[in-house]
Each structure stands twice: as structure tokens, then as C-alpha cells.
Amino acid sequence: QVQLVESGGGLVQPGGSLRLSCAASGFTFSSYPMSWYRQAPGKERELVASIFTNEGRATYARSVQGRFIISRDNAKNTVYLQMNSLKPEDTAVYYCRVLVTIDYWGQGTQVTVSS
């Protein structure tokens, strides 16, 4: 069955960096686009970034453009989100997601940006 397991969240000061990882299994990873979403308290879940298959083309939310980088390692079945110049408003639970006939989500990893 499809499984997505996020890791790498934590507490970081404003201006700092974190790298999130999402380890995938149960499907042909290299054949599917992957996405990162986030949900802050009291807000709807929002799309942060997506990466397509082998060519690595990516798209970003305007709020993270130029600060976050999504990447994938098809040999490791893992998608990453490098987050730089973090701001307090980036505080949220971050989820990875894949659409394989239906939507699959990981359990999420908490990112808190605070001094």
C-alpha cells in the first residue's frame, strides 16, 4: 500500500533553514508528481510546492518562491523541501501528498519558526 512518511521538522529561529524529507513506498515513485502542503492553525491546507517526474520541473506558491526548493531523488523514493529564510508565518504542519488513483497524505511534520 502507498505510504508517505515525513521527517525533518522542528523549531527554528526566523531566518533559519530546515530540510524536510518525505519517504515514499508502495507505488512507482518516479512516475508521479509529488507535492508539499502545509496547514497552519485555524487555516486551510495550502499547496506549497510540486515537482513533476524525471525532468524535475517544479512550481511554488508565491509566498515561498525564492526561499523554498523542492527536489526529488528517484533512487531513494524521497522528495525533499529545502526551506530557507524562514519566517514566523511559515509555521505549520507540513505534509507530502501524491495522487495515485486517490489522494495519499503523510502524517505531517511540525515546523515552528519562532525566536
Tab-separated table of N, CA, C and O in Angstrom:
chain	number	residue	atom	x	y	z
A	1	GLN	N	0.842	-1.180	0.000
A	1	GLN	CA	0.000	0.000	0.000
A	1	GLN	C	0.891	1.249	0.000
A	1	GLN	O	2.044	1.205	0.419
A	2	VAL	N	0.295	2.351	-0.452
A	2	VAL	CA	1.039	3.611	-0.528
A	2	VAL	C	1.281	4.140	0.878
A	2	VAL	O	0.383	4.185	1.715
A	3	GLN	N	2.529	4.510	1.131
A	3	GLN	CA	2.880	5.140	2.400
A	3	GLN	C	3.782	6.330	2.144
A	3	GLN	O	4.672	6.267	1.283
A	4	LEU	N	3.537	7.396	2.890
A	4	LEU	CA	4.354	8.597	2.848
A	4	LEU	C	4.729	8.943	4.282
A	4	LEU	O	3.851	9.070	5.138
A	5	VAL	N	6.022	9.106	4.532
A	5	VAL	CA	6.490	9.386	5.889
A	5	VAL	C	7.382	10.619	5.856
A	5	VAL	O	8.484	10.588	5.295
A	6	GLU	N	6.895	11.702	6.461
A	6	GLU	CA	7.647	12.947	6.524
A	6	GLU	C	8.571	12.966	7.734
A	6	GLU	O	8.270	12.347	8.764
A	7	SER	N	9.653	13.719	7.614
A	7	SER	CA	10.568	13.940	8.724
A	7	SER	C	11.304	15.250	8.497
A	7	SER	O	11.248	15.815	7.400
A	8	GLY	N	11.992	15.719	9.543
A	8	GLY	CA	12.835	16.895	9.408
A	8	GLY	C	12.288	18.177	9.990
A	8	GLY	O	12.964	19.210	9.971
A	9	GLY	N	11.073	18.152	10.496
A	9	GLY	CA	10.515	19.354	11.106
A	9	GLY	C	11.179	19.681	12.432
A	9	GLY	O	12.000	18.918	12.944
A	10	GLY	N	10.807	20.834	12.979
A	10	GLY	CA	11.365	21.240	14.261
A	10	GLY	C	11.169	22.706	14.513
A	10	GLY	O	10.418	23.382	13.801
A	11	LEU	N	11.880	23.197	15.524
A	11	LEU	CA	11.840	24.602	15.910
A	11	LEU	C	13.068	25.301	15.341
A	11	LEU	O	14.199	24.825	15.521
A	12	VAL	N	12.857	26.415	14.673
A	12	VAL	CA	13.957	27.156	14.076
A	12	VAL	C	13.699	28.650	14.252
A	12	VAL	O	12.538	29.085	14.292
A	13	GLN	N	14.755	29.412	14.361
A	13	GLN	CA	14.619	30.865	14.501
A	13	GLN	C	14.315	31.505	13.148
A	13	GLN	O	14.688	30.953	12.094
A	14	PRO	N	13.685	32.656	13.160
A	14	PRO	CA	13.460	33.377	11.898
A	14	PRO	C	14.780	33.585	11.156
A	14	PRO	O	15.806	33.906	11.776
A	15	GLY	N	14.733	33.376	9.854
A	15	GLY	CA	15.934	33.470	9.032
A	15	GLY	C	16.683	32.162	8.894
A	15	GLY	O	17.606	32.065	8.069
A	16	GLY	N	16.306	31.169	9.660
A	16	GLY	CA	16.979	29.876	9.617
A	16	GLY	C	16.489	28.994	8.487
A	16	GLY	O	15.653	29.398	7.657
A	17	SER	N	17.015	27.772	8.476
A	17	SER	CA	16.706	26.811	7.413
A	17	SER	C	16.349	25.455	8.008
A	17	SER	O	16.808	25.094	9.105
A	18	LEU	N	15.553	24.727	7.269
A	18	LEU	CA	15.233	23.334	7.576
A	18	LEU	C	15.090	22.590	6.257
A	18	LEU	O	14.709	23.191	5.239
A	19	ARG	N	15.370	21.284	6.304
A	19	ARG	CA	15.091	20.436	5.144
A	19	ARG	C	14.153	19.325	5.562
A	19	ARG	O	14.472	18.529	6.457
A	20	LEU	N	13.013	19.283	4.914
A	20	LEU	CA	12.040	18.217	5.144
A	20	LEU	C	12.255	17.096	4.142
A	20	LEU	O	12.658	17.343	3.000
A	21	SER	N	11.981	15.886	4.597
A	21	SER	CA	12.050	14.713	3.726
A	21	SER	C	10.726	13.978	3.766
A	21	SER	O	10.032	13.975	4.786
A	22	CYS	N	10.394	13.338	2.666
A	22	CYS	CA	9.198	12.503	2.596
A	22	CYS	C	9.592	11.207	1.901
A	22	CYS	O	9.882	11.212	0.693
A	23	ALA	N	9.636	10.123	2.661
A	23	ALA	CA	9.982	8.812	2.113
A	23	ALA	C	8.715	8.112	1.646
A	23	ALA	O	7.750	7.987	2.410
A	24	ALA	N	8.723	7.678	0.387
A	24	ALA	CA	7.536	7.090	-0.222
A	24	ALA	C	7.732	5.607	-0.505
A	24	ALA	O	8.853	5.157	-0.766
A	25	SER	N	6.646	4.857	-0.472
A	25	SER	CA	6.682	3.436	-0.807
A	25	SER	C	5.315	2.996	-1.285
A	25	SER	O	4.312	3.681	-1.053
A	26	GLY	N	5.292	1.861	-1.974
A	26	GLY	CA	4.021	1.284	-2.390
A	26	GLY	C	3.548	1.686	-3.776
A	26	GLY	O	2.453	1.299	-4.190
A	27	PHE	N	4.342	2.466	-4.495
A	27	PHE	CA	3.996	2.852	-5.858
A	27	PHE	C	5.291	3.179	-6.605
A	27	PHE	O	6.365	3.269	-6.006
A	28	THR	N	5.184	3.336	-7.915
A	28	THR	CA	6.361	3.641	-8.739
A	28	THR	C	6.663	5.120	-8.613
A	28	THR	O	6.159	5.956	-9.362
A	29	PHE	N	7.508	5.443	-7.665
A	29	PHE	CA	7.738	6.828	-7.253
A	29	PHE	C	8.095	7.730	-8.427
A	29	PHE	O	7.580	8.844	-8.557
A	30	SER	N	8.977	7.264	-9.292
A	30	SER	CA	9.495	8.120	-10.365
A	30	SER	C	8.422	8.519	-11.379
A	30	SER	O	8.636	9.440	-12.172
A	31	SER	N	7.282	7.853	-11.355
A	31	SER	CA	6.235	8.098	-12.355
A	31	SER	C	5.202	9.133	-11.918
A	31	SER	O	4.301	9.455	-12.700
A	32	TYR	N	5.322	9.644	-10.704
A	32	TYR	CA	4.268	10.502	-10.166
A	32	TYR	C	4.808	11.837	-9.668
A	32	TYR	O	5.849	11.880	-8.986
A	33	PRO	N	4.086	12.912	-9.980
A	33	PRO	CA	4.406	14.183	-9.347
A	33	PRO	C	4.193	14.084	-7.835
A	33	PRO	O	3.337	13.332	-7.371
A	34	MET	N	4.969	14.858	-7.108
A	34	MET	CA	4.864	14.900	-5.655
A	34	MET	C	4.666	16.342	-5.219
A	34	MET	O	5.163	17.271	-5.867
A	35	SER	N	3.976	16.518	-4.096
A	35	SER	CA	3.696	17.866	-3.619
A	35	SER	C	3.902	17.969	-2.121
A	35	SER	O	3.758	16.978	-1.391
A	36	TRP	N	4.219	19.174	-1.692
A	36	TRP	CA	4.231	19.541	-0.281
A	36	TRP	C	3.095	20.538	-0.034
A	36	TRP	O	2.928	21.484	-0.805
A	37	TYR	N	2.371	20.296	1.039
A	37	TYR	CA	1.327	21.200	1.507
A	37	TYR	C	1.660	21.597	2.942
A	37	TYR	O	2.481	20.961	3.610
A	38	ARG	N	0.965	22.625	3.418
A	38	ARG	CA	1.089	22.980	4.834
A	38	ARG	C	-0.248	23.477	5.361
A	38	ARG	O	-1.097	23.957	4.602
A	39	GLN	N	-0.404	23.331	6.652
A	39	GLN	CA	-1.623	23.811	7.305
A	39	GLN	C	-1.255	24.453	8.626
A	39	GLN	O	-0.713	23.793	9.529
A	40	ALA	N	-1.541	25.744	8.711
A	40	ALA	CA	-1.304	26.495	9.932
A	40	ALA	C	-2.565	26.436	10.795
A	40	ALA	O	-3.673	26.220	10.276
A	41	PRO	N	-2.432	26.665	12.106
A	41	PRO	CA	-3.605	26.611	12.990
A	41	PRO	C	-4.692	27.578	12.531
A	41	PRO	O	-4.419	28.752	12.256
A	42	GLY	N	-5.904	27.066	12.422
A	42	GLY	CA	-7.025	27.902	12.046
A	42	GLY	C	-7.111	28.252	10.571
A	42	GLY	O	-7.976	29.036	10.176
A	43	LYS	N	-6.229	27.677	9.769
A	43	LYS	CA	-6.220	27.984	8.335
A	43	LYS	C	-6.420	26.721	7.519
A	43	LYS	O	-6.211	25.613	8.001
A	44	GLU	N	-6.782	26.909	6.263
A	44	GLU	CA	-6.943	25.772	5.368
A	44	GLU	C	-5.571	25.261	4.908
A	44	GLU	O	-4.592	26.011	4.879
A	45	ARG	N	-5.555	23.999	4.539
A	45	ARG	CA	-4.324	23.429	3.995
A	45	ARG	C	-4.028	24.083	2.646
A	45	ARG	O	-4.930	24.270	1.826
A	46	GLU	N	-2.766	24.445	2.419
A	46	GLU	CA	-2.396	25.113	1.173
A	46	GLU	C	-1.227	24.419	0.503
A	46	GLU	O	-0.353	23.851	1.160
A	47	LEU	N	-1.219	24.488	-0.823
A	47	LEU	CA	-0.144	23.918	-1.619
A	47	LEU	C	1.088	24.801	-1.510
A	47	LEU	O	1.011	26.012	-1.713
A	48	VAL	N	2.209	24.189	-1.198
A	48	VAL	CA	3.471	24.916	-1.067
A	48	VAL	C	4.312	24.763	-2.336
A	48	VAL	O	4.807	25.742	-2.890
A	49	ALA	N	4.493	23.522	-2.778
A	49	ALA	CA	5.348	23.264	-3.940
A	49	ALA	C	5.025	21.902	-4.518
A	49	ALA	O	4.595	20.999	-3.789
A	50	SER	N	5.248	21.774	-5.821
A	50	SER	CA	5.075	20.498	-6.517
A	50	SER	C	6.267	20.260	-7.417
A	50	SER	O	6.845	21.216	-7.947
A	51	ILE	N	6.594	18.994	-7.601
A	51	ILE	CA	7.666	18.633	-8.524
A	51	ILE	C	7.168	17.515	-9.416
A	51	ILE	O	6.519	16.570	-8.950
A	52	PHE	N	7.475	17.629	-10.698
A	52	PHE	CA	6.991	16.661	-11.646
A	52	PHE	C	7.973	15.522	-11.745
A	52	PHE	O	8.819	15.360	-10.868
A	53	THR	N	7.887	14.731	-12.749
A	53	THR	CA	8.597	13.464	-12.727
A	53	THR	C	10.067	13.649	-13.102
A	53	THR	O	10.760	14.440	-12.484
A	54	ASN	N	10.554	12.925	-14.067
A	54	ASN	CA	12.001	12.873	-14.259
A	54	ASN	C	12.642	14.203	-14.607
A	54	ASN	O	13.791	14.448	-14.258
A	55	GLU	N	11.899	15.086	-15.260
A	55	GLU	CA	12.545	16.327	-15.676
A	55	GLU	C	12.737	17.305	-14.526
A	55	GLU	O	13.443	18.295	-14.674
A	56	GLY	N	12.085	17.024	-13.362
A	56	GLY	CA	12.328	17.855	-12.185
A	56	GLY	C	11.697	19.224	-12.214
A	56	GLY	O	12.012	20.070	-11.383
A	57	ARG	N	10.791	19.456	-13.150
A	57	ARG	CA	10.139	20.768	-13.192
A	57	ARG	C	9.310	20.970	-11.933
A	57	ARG	O	8.635	20.063	-11.475
A	58	ALA	N	9.371	22.185	-11.388
A	58	ALA	CA	8.717	22.455	-10.112
A	58	ALA	C	7.911	23.734	-10.173
A	58	ALA	O	8.194	24.624	-10.985
A	59	THR	N	6.897	23.817	-9.315
A	59	THR	CA	6.119	25.031	-9.148
A	59	THR	C	6.026	25.348	-7.665
A	59	THR	O	6.121	24.442	-6.824
A	60	TYR	N	5.837	26.636	-7.351
A	60	TYR	CA	5.843	27.084	-5.968
A	60	TYR	C	4.699	28.060	-5.708
A	60	TYR	O	4.306	28.825	-6.596
A	61	ALA	N	4.249	28.069	-4.453
A	61	ALA	CA	3.336	29.125	-4.023
A	61	ALA	C	4.096	30.432	-4.015
A	61	ALA	O	5.304	30.477	-3.738
A	62	ARG	N	3.392	31.503	-4.274
A	62	ARG	CA	4.041	32.813	-4.325
A	62	ARG	C	4.712	33.155	-2.989
A	62	ARG	O	5.782	33.769	-2.958
A	63	SER	N	4.123	32.699	-1.910
A	63	SER	CA	4.630	33.051	-0.579
A	63	SER	C	5.986	32.413	-0.260
A	63	SER	O	6.678	32.871	0.650
A	64	VAL	N	6.365	31.363	-0.997
A	64	VAL	CA	7.638	30.692	-0.721
A	64	VAL	C	8.609	30.780	-1.885
A	64	VAL	O	9.761	30.329	-1.766
A	65	GLN	N	8.162	31.351	-2.994
A	65	GLN	CA	9.015	31.460	-4.183
A	65	GLN	C	10.325	32.157	-3.823
A	65	GLN	O	10.315	33.212	-3.181
A	66	GLY	N	11.436	31.558	-4.222
A	66	GLY	CA	12.742	32.146	-3.962
A	66	GLY	C	13.338	31.774	-2.613
A	66	GLY	O	14.518	32.047	-2.357
A	67	ARG	N	12.545	31.143	-1.748
A	67	ARG	CA	13.049	30.732	-0.424
A	67	ARG	C	13.055	29.213	-0.262
A	67	ARG	O	13.930	28.674	0.427
A	68	PHE	N	12.103	28.541	-0.842
A	68	PHE	CA	11.976	27.088	-0.716
A	68	PHE	C	12.377	26.421	-2.034
A	68	PHE	O	12.149	26.968	-3.119
A	69	ILE	N	12.948	25.225	-1.905
A	69	ILE	CA	13.301	24.434	-3.078
A	69	ILE	C	12.810	23.010	-2.883
A	69	ILE	O	13.155	22.359	-1.888
A	70	ILE	N	12.013	22.533	-3.817
A	70	ILE	CA	11.558	21.143	-3.798
A	70	ILE	C	12.448	20.336	-4.731
A	70	ILE	O	12.839	20.812	-5.809
A	71	SER	N	12.788	19.127	-4.297
A	71	SER	CA	13.605	18.255	-5.133
A	71	SER	C	13.209	16.804	-4.866
A	71	SER	O	12.483	16.522	-3.907
A	72	ARG	N	13.686	15.917	-5.704
A	72	ARG	CA	13.367	14.502	-5.524
A	72	ARG	C	14.571	13.651	-5.885
A	72	ARG	O	15.362	14.019	-6.759
A	73	ASP	N	14.659	12.519	-5.214
A	73	ASP	CA	15.683	11.524	-5.513
A	73	ASP	C	14.938	10.242	-5.845
A	73	ASP	O	14.470	9.532	-4.934
A	74	ASN	N	14.806	9.945	-7.124
A	74	ASN	CA	14.023	8.782	-7.527
A	74	ASN	C	14.672	7.471	-7.126
A	74	ASN	O	13.989	6.464	-6.977
A	75	ALA	N	15.990	7.474	-6.937
A	75	ALA	CA	16.677	6.256	-6.490
A	75	ALA	C	16.353	5.934	-5.030
A	75	ALA	O	16.392	4.771	-4.623
A	76	LYS	N	16.034	6.986	-4.267
A	76	LYS	CA	15.724	6.804	-2.847
A	76	LYS	C	14.234	6.909	-2.554
A	76	LYS	O	13.826	6.834	-1.383
A	77	ASN	N	13.425	7.115	-3.590
A	77	ASN	CA	11.977	7.275	-3.396
A	77	ASN	C	11.663	8.346	-2.352
A	77	ASN	O	10.810	8.153	-1.476
A	78	THR	N	12.340	9.462	-2.474
A	78	THR	CA	12.218	10.523	-1.471
A	78	THR	C	12.072	11.875	-2.145
A	78	THR	O	12.759	12.160	-3.141
A	79	VAL	N	11.200	12.693	-1.591
A	79	VAL	CA	11.053	14.079	-2.025
A	79	VAL	C	11.446	14.974	-0.849
A	79	VAL	O	11.195	14.639	0.311
A	80	TYR	N	12.092	16.085	-1.174
A	80	TYR	CA	12.630	16.991	-0.167
A	80	TYR	C	12.013	18.374	-0.323
A	80	TYR	O	11.580	18.763	-1.398
A	81	LEU	N	12.042	19.118	0.781
A	81	LEU	CA	11.686	20.526	0.733
A	81	LEU	C	12.738	21.280	1.538
A	81	LEU	O	12.767	21.178	2.768
A	82	GLN	N	13.620	21.971	0.837
A	82	GLN	CA	14.613	22.814	1.482
A	82	GLN	C	13.978	24.171	1.745
A	82	GLN	O	13.542	24.846	0.794
A	83	MET	N	13.930	24.567	2.992
A	83	MET	CA	13.270	25.805	3.387
A	83	MET	C	14.319	26.762	3.954
A	83	MET	O	14.952	26.451	4.971
A	84	ASN	N	14.506	27.876	3.295
A	84	ASN	CA	15.483	28.879	3.698
A	84	ASN	C	14.786	30.185	4.065
A	84	ASN	O	13.626	30.401	3.689
A	85	SER	N	15.492	31.033	4.763
A	85	SER	CA	14.961	32.343	5.154
A	85	SER	C	13.571	32.208	5.763
A	85	SER	O	12.630	32.913	5.390
A	86	LEU	N	13.459	31.308	6.701
A	86	LEU	CA	12.150	31.005	7.280
A	86	LEU	C	11.588	32.183	8.055
A	86	LEU	O	12.331	32.949	8.700
A	87	LYS	N	10.268	32.316	7.992
A	87	LYS	CA	9.543	33.392	8.650
A	87	LYS	C	8.535	32.795	9.634
A	87	LYS	O	8.105	31.650	9.457
A	88	PRO	N	8.122	33.570	10.629
A	88	PRO	CA	7.113	33.045	11.566
A	88	PRO	C	5.845	32.562	10.852
A	88	PRO	O	5.224	31.578	11.303
A	89	GLU	N	5.497	33.201	9.763
A	89	GLU	CA	4.286	32.787	9.037
A	89	GLU	C	4.453	31.476	8.282
A	89	GLU	O	3.482	30.966	7.714
A	90	ASP	N	5.655	30.911	8.280
A	90	ASP	CA	5.855	29.577	7.708
A	90	ASP	C	5.517	28.481	8.721
A	90	ASP	O	5.516	27.290	8.379
A	91	THR	N	5.229	28.870	9.959
A	91	THR	CA	4.862	27.895	10.981
A	91	THR	C	3.600	27.142	10.580
A	91	THR	O	2.572	27.752	10.284
A	92	ALA	N	3.702	25.808	10.557
A	92	ALA	CA	2.591	24.977	10.103
A	92	ALA	C	2.989	23.510	10.236
A	92	ALA	O	4.157	23.189	10.467
A	93	VAL	N	2.018	22.649	10.050
A	93	VAL	CA	2.303	21.231	9.833
A	93	VAL	C	2.460	21.042	8.328
A	93	VAL	O	1.593	21.470	7.558
A	94	TYR	N	3.545	20.419	7.936
A	94	TYR	CA	3.852	20.212	6.519
A	94	TYR	C	3.592	18.748	6.154
A	94	TYR	O	4.003	17.833	6.864
A	95	TYR	N	2.898	18.580	5.024
A	95	TYR	CA	2.502	17.256	4.561
A	95	TYR	C	3.008	17.027	3.139
A	95	TYR	O	2.997	17.952	2.327
A	96	CYS	N	3.373	15.807	2.833
A	96	CYS	CA	3.579	15.477	1.426
A	96	CYS	C	2.359	14.714	0.927
A	96	CYS	O	1.615	14.095	1.702
A	97	ARG	N	2.169	14.782	-0.387
A	97	ARG	CA	0.966	14.240	-0.984
A	97	ARG	C	1.268	13.705	-2.363
A	97	ARG	O	2.092	14.259	-3.093
A	98	VAL	N	0.608	12.586	-2.701
A	98	VAL	CA	0.698	12.031	-4.047
A	98	VAL	C	-0.693	11.567	-4.462
A	98	VAL	O	-1.476	11.098	-3.636
A	99	LEU	N	-0.995	11.740	-5.739
A	99	LEU	CA	-2.254	11.268	-6.295
A	99	LEU	C	-1.970	10.003	-7.103
A	99	LEU	O	-1.391	10.061	-8.182
A	100	VAL	N	-2.343	8.867	-6.533
A	100	VAL	CA	-2.198	7.573	-7.202
A	100	VAL	C	-3.594	6.965	-7.205
A	100	VAL	O	-3.981	6.269	-6.273
A	101	THR	N	-4.366	7.281	-8.214
A	101	THR	CA	-5.795	6.950	-8.297
A	101	THR	C	-6.588	7.763	-7.273
A	101	THR	O	-7.575	8.420	-7.603
A	102	ILE	N	-6.158	7.712	-6.024
A	102	ILE	CA	-6.743	8.579	-4.988
A	102	ILE	C	-5.619	9.349	-4.312
A	102	ILE	O	-4.449	9.044	-4.506
A	103	ASP	N	-5.998	10.306	-3.491
A	103	ASP	CA	-5.016	11.101	-2.753
A	103	ASP	C	-4.438	10.312	-1.592
A	103	ASP	O	-5.169	9.664	-0.835
A	104	TYR	N	-3.114	10.396	-1.442
A	104	TYR	CA	-2.451	9.861	-0.259
A	104	TYR	C	-1.665	10.991	0.396
A	104	TYR	O	-1.027	11.801	-0.284
A	105	TRP	N	-1.721	10.993	1.735
A	105	TRP	CA	-1.041	12.018	2.527
A	105	TRP	C	-0.171	11.356	3.579
A	105	TRP	O	-0.514	10.298	4.107
A	106	GLY	N	0.911	12.020	3.929
A	106	GLY	CA	1.680	11.583	5.064
A	106	GLY	C	1.041	12.063	6.355
A	106	GLY	O	0.000	12.727	6.354
A	107	GLN	N	1.705	11.763	7.470
A	107	GLN	CA	1.155	12.119	8.786
A	107	GLN	C	1.472	13.561	9.161
A	107	GLN	O	0.876	14.093	10.092
A	108	GLY	N	2.402	14.168	8.438
A	108	GLY	CA	2.761	15.551	8.691
A	108	GLY	C	3.939	15.694	9.631
A	108	GLY	O	4.212	14.823	10.467
A	109	THR	N	4.647	16.815	9.491
A	109	THR	CA	5.750	17.150	10.384
A	109	THR	C	5.633	18.623	10.751
A	109	THR	O	5.391	19.469	9.889
A	110	GLN	N	5.767	18.918	12.034
A	110	GLN	CA	5.555	20.279	12.542
A	110	GLN	C	6.799	21.128	12.288
A	110	GLN	O	7.921	20.722	12.631
A	111	VAL	N	6.583	22.303	11.735
A	111	VAL	CA	7.629	23.307	11.586
A	111	VAL	C	7.192	24.543	12.365
A	111	VAL	O	6.110	25.085	12.119
A	112	THR	N	8.028	24.966	13.296
A	112	THR	CA	7.739	26.157	14.098
A	112	THR	C	8.890	27.134	13.931
A	112	THR	O	10.049	26.788	14.188
A	113	VAL	N	8.544	28.333	13.491
A	113	VAL	CA	9.543	29.386	13.292
A	113	VAL	C	9.283	30.456	14.346
A	113	VAL	O	8.274	31.167	14.298
A	114	SER	N	10.206	30.544	15.293
A	114	SER	CA	9.999	31.458	16.412
A	114	SER	C	11.327	31.770	17.072
A	114	SER	O	12.232	30.932	17.107
A	115	SER	N	11.416	32.996	17.608
A	115	SER	CA	12.616	33.362	18.352
A	115	SER	C	12.425	33.096	19.836
A	115	SER	O	13.325	33.345	20.635
